[in-house]
Amino acid sequence: MVGSDGAIGAALVRALRAGGASVHAGTRRPGLAGPERPPVDLAAMDWPALVRASYASAVIAGGVTGIAACNADPEGTWRINVDGVARLAESLAGKGTQVILLSTSHVFDGRRRFPGPSDPVSPTDAYGRQKVEAERRILALPGGAVLRLAKVLTPDLPVLESWRRDLLAGRAVSPFSDRCLAPVSMAQVCEALDRMRRRRVTGIWQLSAGRDISYAELATILADRLGADRSLVRPGPQPDSMAEGTAGPRFTAFDVSRLSQELGLPVPDPLKVAEEAVEALVGRPRS
Ligand SMILES: NC(=O)c1ccc[n+]([C@@H]2O[C@H](COP(=O)([O-])OP(=O)(O)OC[C@H]3O[C@@H](n4cnc5c(N)ncnc54)[C@H](OP(=O)(O)O)[C@@H]3O)[C@@H](O)[C@H]2O)c1
């Protein structure tokens, strides 16, 4: 697992180990390295421990994931997200390892609903362009696979906490009415990756909810759960300044039929995923 100190990496390592798998959790933090925590720095292209070991599968979830960070430094982040990822994947694939790269809905421009795995890509930001090229290089390798993910919704999404604070204080919130998410839960991501590695699949796979919901619907679910007045949810369009570059695709739900038909994964219900995340947030002590 590369990127195992990140949100998805940490959850996947826990889930796989709970299921009895033997997992090495790669880290770029020198203080955390150890026998089951091989050091992996995609920027330095340095991973001697991984080269010595032998793995059935590797999941690459590491890299610079911020859209703003990729836009601000497209060359520097390309070296990590494309060159580093591809170099690591090549050395793993050369030893017969199945390599699964995590990718994103930003490979599409979000204008078309439910794009399929083989539809033409159309990224509009640096992050999406890097993922397109990283995908291309991974798919050229024997044993190369890609899992494109829509938003993985957890109670840690910062806007949920700030909406909660405002709604409980009787203040209005302004979620975007024209920005969508097709959320999936962390458990669904882990289950998809576990099935992909067990079946040693290759090629492109996509996981999102079965349809998009708006951020306004998400805020309304939270307001209802808190018993707050729904009229405090006042949706509005995202500012033009955000629509270009950082805001993300308009529609984010993929065609997920391959995962459901070939790997038997139920298509996630966006409202259920949103309700679960809200429930987990409300169950936490307030910050
Ligand atoms: N979360 C989502 O909603 C979502 C949706 C679609 C796609 N994805 C994709 O899923 C993957 C994982 O996402 P995430 O949310 O778990 O990201 P994350 O929480 O930002 O974690 C990224 C991880 O990458 C590591 N990393 C950064 N630079 C590195 C380098 N130079 N060498 C090695 N590791 C490095 C980070 O290490 P440190 O912890 O030490 O900083 C961190 O552990 C990403 O590829 C992302 O594009 C995520």
PDB file of N, CA, C and O in Angstrom, residues 132-200:
ATOM      1  N   VAL A 132      -4.700  11.372 -15.811  1.00  0.00           N
ATOM      2  CA  VAL A 132      -4.860  10.783 -17.145  1.00  0.00           C
ATOM      3  C   VAL A 132      -3.547  10.142 -17.597  1.00  0.00           C
ATOM      4  O   VAL A 132      -3.514   9.003 -18.081  1.00  0.00           O
ATOM      5  N   GLU A 133      -2.452  10.871 -17.421  1.00  0.00           N
ATOM      6  CA  GLU A 133      -1.156  10.349 -17.871  1.00  0.00           C
ATOM      7  C   GLU A 133      -0.692   9.185 -16.974  1.00  0.00           C
ATOM      8  O   GLU A 133      -0.150   8.187 -17.475  1.00  0.00           O
ATOM      9  N   ALA A 134      -0.917   9.304 -15.677  1.00  0.00           N
ATOM     10  CA  ALA A 134      -0.537   8.199 -14.781  1.00  0.00           C
ATOM     11  C   ALA A 134      -1.344   6.948 -15.132  1.00  0.00           C
ATOM     12  O   ALA A 134      -0.802   5.835 -15.189  1.00  0.00           O
ATOM     13  N   GLU A 135      -2.628   7.115 -15.399  1.00  0.00           N
ATOM     14  CA  GLU A 135      -3.464   5.973 -15.805  1.00  0.00           C
ATOM     15  C   GLU A 135      -2.875   5.307 -17.050  1.00  0.00           C
ATOM     16  O   GLU A 135      -2.740   4.092 -17.124  1.00  0.00           O
ATOM     17  N   ARG A 136      -2.538   6.162 -18.042  1.00  0.00           N
ATOM     18  CA  ARG A 136      -2.040   5.636 -19.320  1.00  0.00           C
ATOM     19  C   ARG A 136      -0.791   4.780 -19.081  1.00  0.00           C
ATOM     20  O   ARG A 136      -0.661   3.690 -19.626  1.00  0.00           O
ATOM     21  N   ARG A 137       0.098   5.278 -18.237  1.00  0.00           N
ATOM     22  CA  ARG A 137       1.350   4.544 -18.011  1.00  0.00           C
ATOM     23  C   ARG A 137       1.107   3.262 -17.215  1.00  0.00           C
ATOM     24  O   ARG A 137       1.748   2.239 -17.467  1.00  0.00           O
ATOM     25  N   ILE A 138       0.211   3.308 -16.259  1.00  0.00           N
ATOM     26  CA  ILE A 138      -0.069   2.084 -15.461  1.00  0.00           C
ATOM     27  C   ILE A 138      -0.748   1.028 -16.343  1.00  0.00           C
ATOM     28  O   ILE A 138      -0.436  -0.157 -16.287  1.00  0.00           O
ATOM     29  N   LEU A 139      -1.664   1.477 -17.196  1.00  0.00           N
ATOM     30  CA  LEU A 139      -2.417   0.521 -18.019  1.00  0.00           C
ATOM     31  C   LEU A 139      -1.535  -0.129 -19.082  1.00  0.00           C
ATOM     32  O   LEU A 139      -1.874  -1.184 -19.610  1.00  0.00           O
ATOM     33  N   ALA A 140      -0.391   0.506 -19.371  1.00  0.00           N
ATOM     34  CA  ALA A 140       0.526  -0.083 -20.351  1.00  0.00           C
ATOM     35  C   ALA A 140       1.338  -1.219 -19.750  1.00  0.00           C
ATOM     36  O   ALA A 140       2.026  -1.957 -20.467  1.00  0.00           O
ATOM     37  N   LEU A 141       1.265  -1.375 -18.435  1.00  0.00           N
ATOM     38  CA  LEU A 141       2.070  -2.406 -17.765  1.00  0.00           C
ATOM     39  C   LEU A 141       1.289  -3.715 -17.656  1.00  0.00           C
ATOM     40  O   LEU A 141       0.061  -3.689 -17.503  1.00  0.00           O
ATOM     41  N   PRO A 142       1.996  -4.840 -17.653  1.00  0.00           N
ATOM     42  CA  PRO A 142       1.281  -6.088 -17.376  1.00  0.00           C
ATOM     43  C   PRO A 142       0.770  -6.038 -15.941  1.00  0.00           C
ATOM     44  O   PRO A 142       1.496  -5.632 -15.042  1.00  0.00           O
ATOM     45  N   GLY A 143      -0.505  -6.390 -15.732  1.00  0.00           N
ATOM     46  CA  GLY A 143      -1.055  -6.353 -14.365  1.00  0.00           C
ATOM     47  C   GLY A 143      -1.462  -4.963 -13.915  1.00  0.00           C
ATOM     48  O   GLY A 143      -1.737  -4.745 -12.740  1.00  0.00           O
ATOM     49  N   GLY A 144      -1.542  -4.008 -14.853  1.00  0.00           N
ATOM     50  CA  GLY A 144      -1.909  -2.638 -14.486  1.00  0.00           C
ATOM     51  C   GLY A 144      -3.420  -2.466 -14.408  1.00  0.00           C
ATOM     52  O   GLY A 144      -4.152  -2.884 -15.310  1.00  0.00           O
ATOM     53  N   ALA A 145      -3.887  -1.851 -13.319  1.00  0.00           N
ATOM     54  CA  ALA A 145      -5.325  -1.605 -13.149  1.00  0.00           C
ATOM     55  C   ALA A 145      -5.522  -0.217 -12.557  1.00  0.00           C
ATOM     56  O   ALA A 145      -4.651   0.305 -11.860  1.00  0.00           O
ATOM     57  N   VAL A 146      -6.685   0.373 -12.844  1.00  0.00           N
ATOM     58  CA  VAL A 146      -7.018   1.707 -12.349  1.00  0.00           C
ATOM     59  C   VAL A 146      -8.395   1.641 -11.712  1.00  0.00           C
ATOM     60  O   VAL A 146      -9.308   1.039 -12.277  1.00  0.00           O
ATOM     61  N   LEU A 147      -8.522   2.241 -10.531  1.00  0.00           N
ATOM     62  CA  LEU A 147      -9.859   2.417  -9.946  1.00  0.00           C
ATOM     63  C   LEU A 147     -10.132   3.915  -9.871  1.00  0.00           C
ATOM     64  O   LEU A 147      -9.500   4.631  -9.092  1.00  0.00           O
ATOM     65  N   ARG A 148     -11.065   4.375 -10.718  1.00  0.00           N
ATOM     66  CA  ARG A 148     -11.479   5.781 -10.656  1.00  0.00           C
ATOM     67  C   ARG A 148     -12.550   5.919  -9.579  1.00  0.00           C
ATOM     68  O   ARG A 148     -13.531   5.167  -9.589  1.00  0.00           O
ATOM     69  N   LEU A 149     -12.322   6.888  -8.701  1.00  0.00           N
ATOM     70  CA  LEU A 149     -13.241   7.089  -7.583  1.00  0.00           C
ATOM     71  C   LEU A 149     -13.924   8.443  -7.684  1.00  0.00           C
ATOM     72  O   LEU A 149     -13.279   9.451  -7.997  1.00  0.00           O
ATOM     73  N   ALA A 150     -15.202   8.474  -7.338  1.00  0.00           N
ATOM     74  CA  ALA A 150     -15.871   9.747  -7.078  1.00  0.00           C
ATOM     75  C   ALA A 150     -15.573  10.127  -5.637  1.00  0.00           C
ATOM     76  O   ALA A 150     -14.739   9.496  -4.982  1.00  0.00           O
ATOM     77  N   LYS A 151     -16.232  11.134  -5.106  1.00  0.00           N
ATOM     78  CA  LYS A 151     -15.954  11.619  -3.740  1.00  0.00           C
ATOM     79  C   LYS A 151     -16.158  10.510  -2.705  1.00  0.00           C
ATOM     80  O   LYS A 151     -17.200   9.873  -2.668  1.00  0.00           O
ATOM     81  N   VAL A 152     -15.120  10.314  -1.903  1.00  0.00           N
ATOM     82  CA  VAL A 152     -15.246   9.375  -0.796  1.00  0.00           C
ATOM     83  C   VAL A 152     -15.724  10.208   0.392  1.00  0.00           C
ATOM     84  O   VAL A 152     -14.980  11.032   0.919  1.00  0.00           O
ATOM     85  N   LEU A 153     -16.974  10.022   0.753  1.00  0.00           N
ATOM     86  CA  LEU A 153     -17.584  10.908   1.753  1.00  0.00           C
ATOM     87  C   LEU A 153     -17.396  10.339   3.152  1.00  0.00           C
ATOM     88  O   LEU A 153     -17.864   9.239   3.453  1.00  0.00           O
ATOM     89  N   THR A 154     -16.708  11.115   3.982  1.00  0.00           N
ATOM     90  CA  THR A 154     -16.507  10.723   5.378  1.00  0.00           C
ATOM     91  C   THR A 154     -16.928  11.907   6.247  1.00  0.00           C
ATOM     92  O   THR A 154     -17.031  13.041   5.758  1.00  0.00           O
ATOM     93  N   PRO A 155     -17.122  11.669   7.536  1.00  0.00           N
ATOM     94  CA  PRO A 155     -17.488  12.790   8.413  1.00  0.00           C
ATOM     95  C   PRO A 155     -16.382  13.826   8.533  1.00  0.00           C
ATOM     96  O   PRO A 155     -16.593  14.908   9.079  1.00  0.00           O
ATOM     97  N   ASP A 156     -15.188  13.510   8.006  1.00  0.00           N
ATOM     98  CA  ASP A 156     -14.072  14.466   8.064  1.00  0.00           C
ATOM     99  C   ASP A 156     -14.161  15.567   7.013  1.00  0.00           C
ATOM    100  O   ASP A 156     -13.336  16.484   7.010  1.00  0.00           O
ATOM    101  N   LEU A 157     -15.115  15.472   6.105  1.00  0.00           N
ATOM    102  CA  LEU A 157     -15.236  16.538   5.091  1.00  0.00           C
ATOM    103  C   LEU A 157     -15.430  17.876   5.815  1.00  0.00           C
ATOM    104  O   LEU A 157     -16.438  18.065   6.508  1.00  0.00           O
ATOM    105  N   PRO A 158     -14.472  18.816   5.689  1.00  0.00           N
ATOM    106  CA  PRO A 158     -14.508  20.018   6.530  1.00  0.00           C
ATOM    107  C   PRO A 158     -15.822  20.797   6.457  1.00  0.00           C
ATOM    108  O   PRO A 158     -16.294  21.314   7.462  1.00  0.00           O
ATOM    109  N   VAL A 159     -16.421  20.838   5.268  1.00  0.00           N
ATOM    110  CA  VAL A 159     -17.628  21.673   5.153  1.00  0.00           C
ATOM    111  C   VAL A 159     -18.771  21.114   6.008  1.00  0.00           C
ATOM    112  O   VAL A 159     -19.628  21.859   6.493  1.00  0.00           O
ATOM    113  N   LEU A 160     -18.778  19.818   6.264  1.00  0.00           N
ATOM    114  CA  LEU A 160     -19.844  19.240   7.088  1.00  0.00           C
ATOM    115  C   LEU A 160     -19.780  19.802   8.511  1.00  0.00           C
ATOM    116  O   LEU A 160     -20.797  20.152   9.104  1.00  0.00           O
ATOM    117  N   GLU A 161     -18.566  19.874   9.042  1.00  0.00           N
ATOM    118  CA  GLU A 161     -18.407  20.390  10.411  1.00  0.00           C
ATOM    119  C   GLU A 161     -18.789  21.876  10.477  1.00  0.00           C
ATOM    120  O   GLU A 161     -19.444  22.314  11.414  1.00  0.00           O
ATOM    121  N   SER A 162     -18.404  22.638   9.448  1.00  0.00           N
ATOM    122  CA  SER A 162     -18.738  24.069   9.533  1.00  0.00           C
ATOM    123  C   SER A 162     -20.252  24.272   9.344  1.00  0.00           C
ATOM    124  O   SER A 162     -20.849  25.119  10.007  1.00  0.00           O
ATOM    125  N   TRP A 163     -20.884  23.468   8.497  1.00  0.00           N
ATOM    126  CA  TRP A 163     -22.352  23.559   8.394  1.00  0.00           C
ATOM    127  C   TRP A 163     -23.004  23.183   9.724  1.00  0.00           C
ATOM    128  O   TRP A 163     -23.941  23.808  10.163  1.00  0.00           O
ATOM    129  N   ARG A 164     -22.472  22.155  10.348  1.00  0.00           N
ATOM    130  CA  ARG A 164     -23.068  21.729  11.616  1.00  0.00           C
ATOM    131  C   ARG A 164     -23.018  22.864  12.643  1.00  0.00           C
ATOM    132  O   ARG A 164     -24.001  23.154  13.311  1.00  0.00           O
ATOM    133  N   ARG A 165     -21.855  23.499  12.726  1.00  0.00           N
ATOM    134  CA  ARG A 165     -21.691  24.586  13.697  1.00  0.00           C
ATOM    135  C   ARG A 165     -22.707  25.696  13.409  1.00  0.00           C
ATOM    136  O   ARG A 165     -23.400  26.171  14.301  1.00  0.00           O
ATOM    137  N   ASP A 166     -22.809  26.062  12.115  1.00  0.00           N
ATOM    138  CA  ASP A 166     -23.707  27.169  11.763  1.00  0.00           C
ATOM    139  C   ASP A 166     -25.172  26.790  12.001  1.00  0.00           C
ATOM    140  O   ASP A 166     -25.936  27.560  12.568  1.00  0.00           O
ATOM    141  N   LEU A 167     -25.542  25.612  11.573  1.00  0.00           N
ATOM    142  CA  LEU A 167     -26.954  25.227  11.702  1.00  0.00           C
ATOM    143  C   LEU A 167     -27.367  25.148  13.171  1.00  0.00           C
ATOM    144  O   LEU A 167     -28.457  25.587  13.548  1.00  0.00           O
ATOM    145  N   LEU A 168     -26.500  24.618  14.007  1.00  0.00           N
ATOM    146  CA  LEU A 168     -26.835  24.509  15.426  1.00  0.00           C
ATOM    147  C   LEU A 168     -26.909  25.884  16.087  1.00  0.00           C
ATOM    148  O   LEU A 168     -27.623  26.072  17.071  1.00  0.00           O
ATOM    149  N   ALA A 169     -26.179  26.851  15.511  1.00  0.00           N
ATOM    150  CA  ALA A 169     -26.218  28.216  16.062  1.00  0.00           C
ATOM    151  C   ALA A 169     -27.341  29.037  15.413  1.00  0.00           C
ATOM    152  O   ALA A 169     -27.457  30.239  15.670  1.00  0.00           O
ATOM    153  N   GLY A 170     -28.121  28.386  14.538  1.00  0.00           N
ATOM    154  CA  GLY A 170     -29.229  29.106  13.897  1.00  0.00           C
ATOM    155  C   GLY A 170     -28.777  29.994  12.751  1.00  0.00           C
ATOM    156  O   GLY A 170     -29.520  30.868  12.307  1.00  0.00           O
ATOM    157  N   ARG A 171     -27.547  29.766  12.277  1.00  0.00           N
ATOM    158  CA  ARG A 171     -27.046  30.577  11.152  1.00  0.00           C
ATOM    159  C   ARG A 171     -27.307  29.857   9.822  1.00  0.00           C
ATOM    160  O   ARG A 171     -27.270  28.621   9.775  1.00  0.00           O
ATOM    161  N   ALA A 172     -27.516  30.633   8.766  1.00  0.00           N
ATOM    162  CA  ALA A 172     -27.775  30.057   7.444  1.00  0.00           C
ATOM    163  C   ALA A 172     -26.488  29.493   6.841  1.00  0.00           C
ATOM    164  O   ALA A 172     -25.392  29.981   7.140  1.00  0.00           O
ATOM    165  N   VAL A 173     -26.617  28.464   6.017  1.00  0.00           N
ATOM    166  CA  VAL A 173     -25.479  27.930   5.263  1.00  0.00           C
ATOM    167  C   VAL A 173     -25.793  28.042   3.783  1.00  0.00           C
ATOM    168  O   VAL A 173     -26.958  28.059   3.391  1.00  0.00           O
ATOM    169  N   SER A 174     -24.739  28.133   2.950  1.00  0.00           N
ATOM    170  CA  SER A 174     -24.965  28.359   1.510  1.00  0.00           C
ATOM    171  C   SER A 174     -24.271  27.300   0.663  1.00  0.00           C
ATOM    172  O   SER A 174     -23.261  27.585   0.013  1.00  0.00           O
ATOM    173  N   PRO A 175     -24.790  26.080   0.657  1.00  0.00           N
ATOM    174  CA  PRO A 175     -24.163  25.052  -0.180  1.00  0.00           C
ATOM    175  C   PRO A 175     -24.392  25.361  -1.655  1.00  0.00           C
ATOM    176  O   PRO A 175     -25.369  26.033  -2.005  1.00  0.00           O
ATOM    177  N   PHE A 176     -23.481  24.838  -2.475  1.00  0.00           N
ATOM    178  CA  PHE A 176     -23.634  25.068  -3.911  1.00  0.00           C
ATOM    179  C   PHE A 176     -24.799  24.246  -4.459  1.00  0.00           C
ATOM    180  O   PHE A 176     -24.913  23.051  -4.191  1.00  0.00           O
ATOM    181  N   SER A 177     -25.628  24.912  -5.242  1.00  0.00           N
ATOM    182  CA  SER A 177     -26.772  24.215  -5.834  1.00  0.00           C
ATOM    183  C   SER A 177     -26.371  23.531  -7.142  1.00  0.00           C
ATOM    184  O   SER A 177     -27.052  22.640  -7.619  1.00  0.00           O
ATOM    185  N   ASP A 178     -25.246  23.989  -7.720  1.00  0.00           N
ATOM    186  CA  ASP A 178     -24.862  23.489  -9.046  1.00  0.00           C
ATOM    187  C   ASP A 178     -23.579  22.673  -8.987  1.00  0.00           C
ATOM    188  O   ASP A 178     -22.869  22.557  -9.979  1.00  0.00           O
ATOM    189  N   ARG A 179     -23.248  22.186  -7.830  1.00  0.00           N
ATOM    190  CA  ARG A 179     -22.045  21.352  -7.701  1.00  0.00           C
ATOM    191  C   ARG A 179     -22.486  20.021  -7.129  1.00  0.00           C
ATOM    192  O   ARG A 179     -23.192  19.963  -6.123  1.00  0.00           O
ATOM    193  N   CYS A 180     -22.071  18.965  -7.789  1.00  0.00           N
ATOM    194  CA  CYS A 180     -22.580  17.636  -7.442  1.00  0.00           C
ATOM    195  C   CYS A 180     -21.519  16.762  -6.801  1.00  0.00           C
ATOM    196  O   CYS A 180     -20.327  16.997  -6.946  1.00  0.00           O
ATOM    197  N   LEU A 181     -22.001  15.740  -6.146  1.00  0.00           N
ATOM    198  CA  LEU A 181     -21.123  14.655  -5.720  1.00  0.00           C
ATOM    199  C   LEU A 181     -21.908  13.363  -5.855  1.00  0.00           C
ATOM    200  O   LEU A 181     -23.137  13.359  -5.725  1.00  0.00           O
ATOM    201  N   ALA A 182     -21.203  12.311  -6.176  1.00  0.00           N
ATOM    202  CA  ALA A 182     -21.820  10.981  -6.278  1.00  0.00           C
ATOM    203  C   ALA A 182     -21.102  10.117  -5.246  1.00  0.00           C
ATOM    204  O   ALA A 182     -20.273   9.279  -5.588  1.00  0.00           O
ATOM    205  N   PRO A 183     -21.393  10.364  -3.967  1.00  0.00           N
ATOM    206  CA  PRO A 183     -20.507   9.886  -2.897  1.00  0.00           C
ATOM    207  C   PRO A 183     -20.505   8.386  -2.705  1.00  0.00           C
ATOM    208  O   PRO A 183     -21.516   7.713  -2.886  1.00  0.00           O
ATOM    209  N   VAL A 184     -19.335   7.905  -2.316  1.00  0.00           N
ATOM    210  CA  VAL A 184     -19.196   6.499  -1.914  1.00  0.00           C
ATOM    211  C   VAL A 184     -18.587   6.491  -0.512  1.00  0.00           C
ATOM    212  O   VAL A 184     -17.943   7.458  -0.101  1.00  0.00           O
ATOM    213  N   SER A 185     -18.815   5.406   0.200  1.00  0.00           N
ATOM    214  CA  SER A 185     -18.271   5.324   1.555  1.00  0.00           C
ATOM    215  C   SER A 185     -16.885   4.697   1.523  1.00  0.00           C
ATOM    216  O   SER A 185     -16.503   4.027   0.550  1.00  0.00           O
ATOM    217  N   MET A 186     -16.138   4.908   2.590  1.00  0.00           N
ATOM    218  CA  MET A 186     -14.809   4.299   2.683  1.00  0.00           C
ATOM    219  C   MET A 186     -14.926   2.769   2.632  1.00  0.00           C
ATOM    220  O   MET A 186     -14.095   2.095   2.020  1.00  0.00           O
ATOM    221  N   ALA A 187     -15.964   2.238   3.259  1.00  0.00           N
ATOM    222  CA  ALA A 187     -16.137   0.775   3.258  1.00  0.00           C
ATOM    223  C   ALA A 187     -16.339   0.261   1.835  1.00  0.00           C
ATOM    224  O   ALA A 187     -15.828  -0.811   1.464  1.00  0.00           O
ATOM    225  N   GLN A 188     -17.067   1.017   1.026  1.00  0.00           N
ATOM    226  CA  GLN A 188     -17.294   0.584  -0.368  1.00  0.00           C
ATOM    227  C   GLN A 188     -16.000   0.629  -1.179  1.00  0.00           C
ATOM    228  O   GLN A 188     -15.740  -0.255  -1.999  1.00  0.00           O
ATOM    229  N   VAL A 189     -15.179   1.649  -0.923  1.00  0.00           N
ATOM    230  CA  VAL A 189     -13.887   1.731  -1.624  1.00  0.00           C
ATOM    231  C   VAL A 189     -13.021   0.520  -1.244  1.00  0.00           C
ATOM    232  O   VAL A 189     -12.413  -0.127  -2.106  1.00  0.00           O
ATOM    233  N   CYS A 190     -12.965   0.234   0.052  1.00  0.00           N
ATOM    234  CA  CYS A 190     -12.125  -0.884   0.518  1.00  0.00           C
ATOM    235  C   CYS A 190     -12.626  -2.203  -0.063  1.00  0.00           C
ATOM    236  O   CYS A 190     -11.827  -3.051  -0.486  1.00  0.00           O
ATOM    237  N   GLU A 191     -13.930  -2.365  -0.107  1.00  0.00           N
ATOM    238  CA  GLU A 191     -14.493  -3.608  -0.646  1.00  0.00           C
ATOM    239  C   GLU A 191     -14.159  -3.745  -2.143  1.00  0.00           C
ATOM    240  O   GLU A 191     -13.765  -4.819  -2.607  1.00  0.00           O
ATOM    241  N   ALA A 192     -14.281  -2.654  -2.876  1.00  0.00           N
ATOM    242  CA  ALA A 192     -13.969  -2.700  -4.315  1.00  0.00           C
ATOM    243  C   ALA A 192     -12.502  -3.081  -4.519  1.00  0.00           C
ATOM    244  O   ALA A 192     -12.170  -3.945  -5.350  1.00  0.00           O
ATOM    245  N   LEU A 193     -11.602  -2.458  -3.761  1.00  0.00           N
ATOM    246  CA  LEU A 193     -10.173  -2.735  -3.934  1.00  0.00           C
ATOM    247  C   LEU A 193      -9.845  -4.167  -3.507  1.00  0.00           C
ATOM    248  O   LEU A 193      -9.008  -4.835  -4.135  1.00  0.00           O
ATOM    249  N   ASP A 194     -10.491  -4.633  -2.477  1.00  0.00           N
ATOM    250  CA  ASP A 194     -10.244  -6.008  -2.040  1.00  0.00           C
ATOM    251  C   ASP A 194     -10.665  -6.990  -3.138  1.00  0.00           C
ATOM    252  O   ASP A 194      -9.945  -7.936  -3.454  1.00  0.00           O
ATOM    253  N   ARG A 195     -11.825  -6.736  -3.751  1.00  0.00           N
ATOM    254  CA  ARG A 195     -12.268  -7.634  -4.834  1.00  0.00           C
ATOM    255  C   ARG A 195     -11.346  -7.529  -6.047  1.00  0.00           C
ATOM    256  O   ARG A 195     -11.057  -8.520  -6.709  1.00  0.00           O
ATOM    257  N   MET A 196     -10.889  -6.330  -6.332  1.00  0.00           N
ATOM    258  CA  MET A 196      -9.994  -6.156  -7.484  1.00  0.00           C
ATOM    259  C   MET A 196      -8.688  -6.915  -7.286  1.00  0.00           C
ATOM    260  O   MET A 196      -8.155  -7.518  -8.207  1.00  0.00           O
ATOM    261  N   ARG A 197      -8.173  -6.894  -6.063  1.00  0.00           N
ATOM    262  CA  ARG A 197      -6.877  -7.578  -5.869  1.00  0.00           C
ATOM    263  C   ARG A 197      -7.084  -9.100  -5.790  1.00  0.00           C
ATOM    264  O   ARG A 197      -6.280  -9.853  -6.307  1.00  0.00           O
ATOM    265  N   ARG A 198      -8.184  -9.528  -5.184  1.00  0.00           N
ATOM    266  CA  ARG A 198      -8.416 -10.981  -5.116  1.00  0.00           C
ATOM    267  C   ARG A 198      -8.576 -11.584  -6.509  1.00  0.00           C
ATOM    268  O   ARG A 198      -8.114 -12.674  -6.779  1.00  0.00           O
ATOM    269  N   ARG A 199      -9.260 -10.839  -7.395  1.00  0.00           N
ATOM    270  CA  ARG A 199      -9.506 -11.354  -8.750  1.00  0.00           C
ATOM    271  C   ARG A 199      -8.382 -10.992  -9.715  1.00  0.00           C
ATOM    272  O   ARG A 199      -8.432 -11.338 -10.894  1.00  0.00           O
ATOM    273  N   ARG A 200      -7.411 -10.239  -9.237  1.00  0.00           N
ATOM    274  CA  ARG A 200      -6.256  -9.833 -10.046  1.00  0.00           C
ATOM    275  C   ARG A 200      -6.690  -9.219 -11.388  1.00  0.00           C
ATOM    276  O   ARG A 200      -6.191  -9.582 -12.464  1.00  0.00           O
TER     277      ARG A 200
END
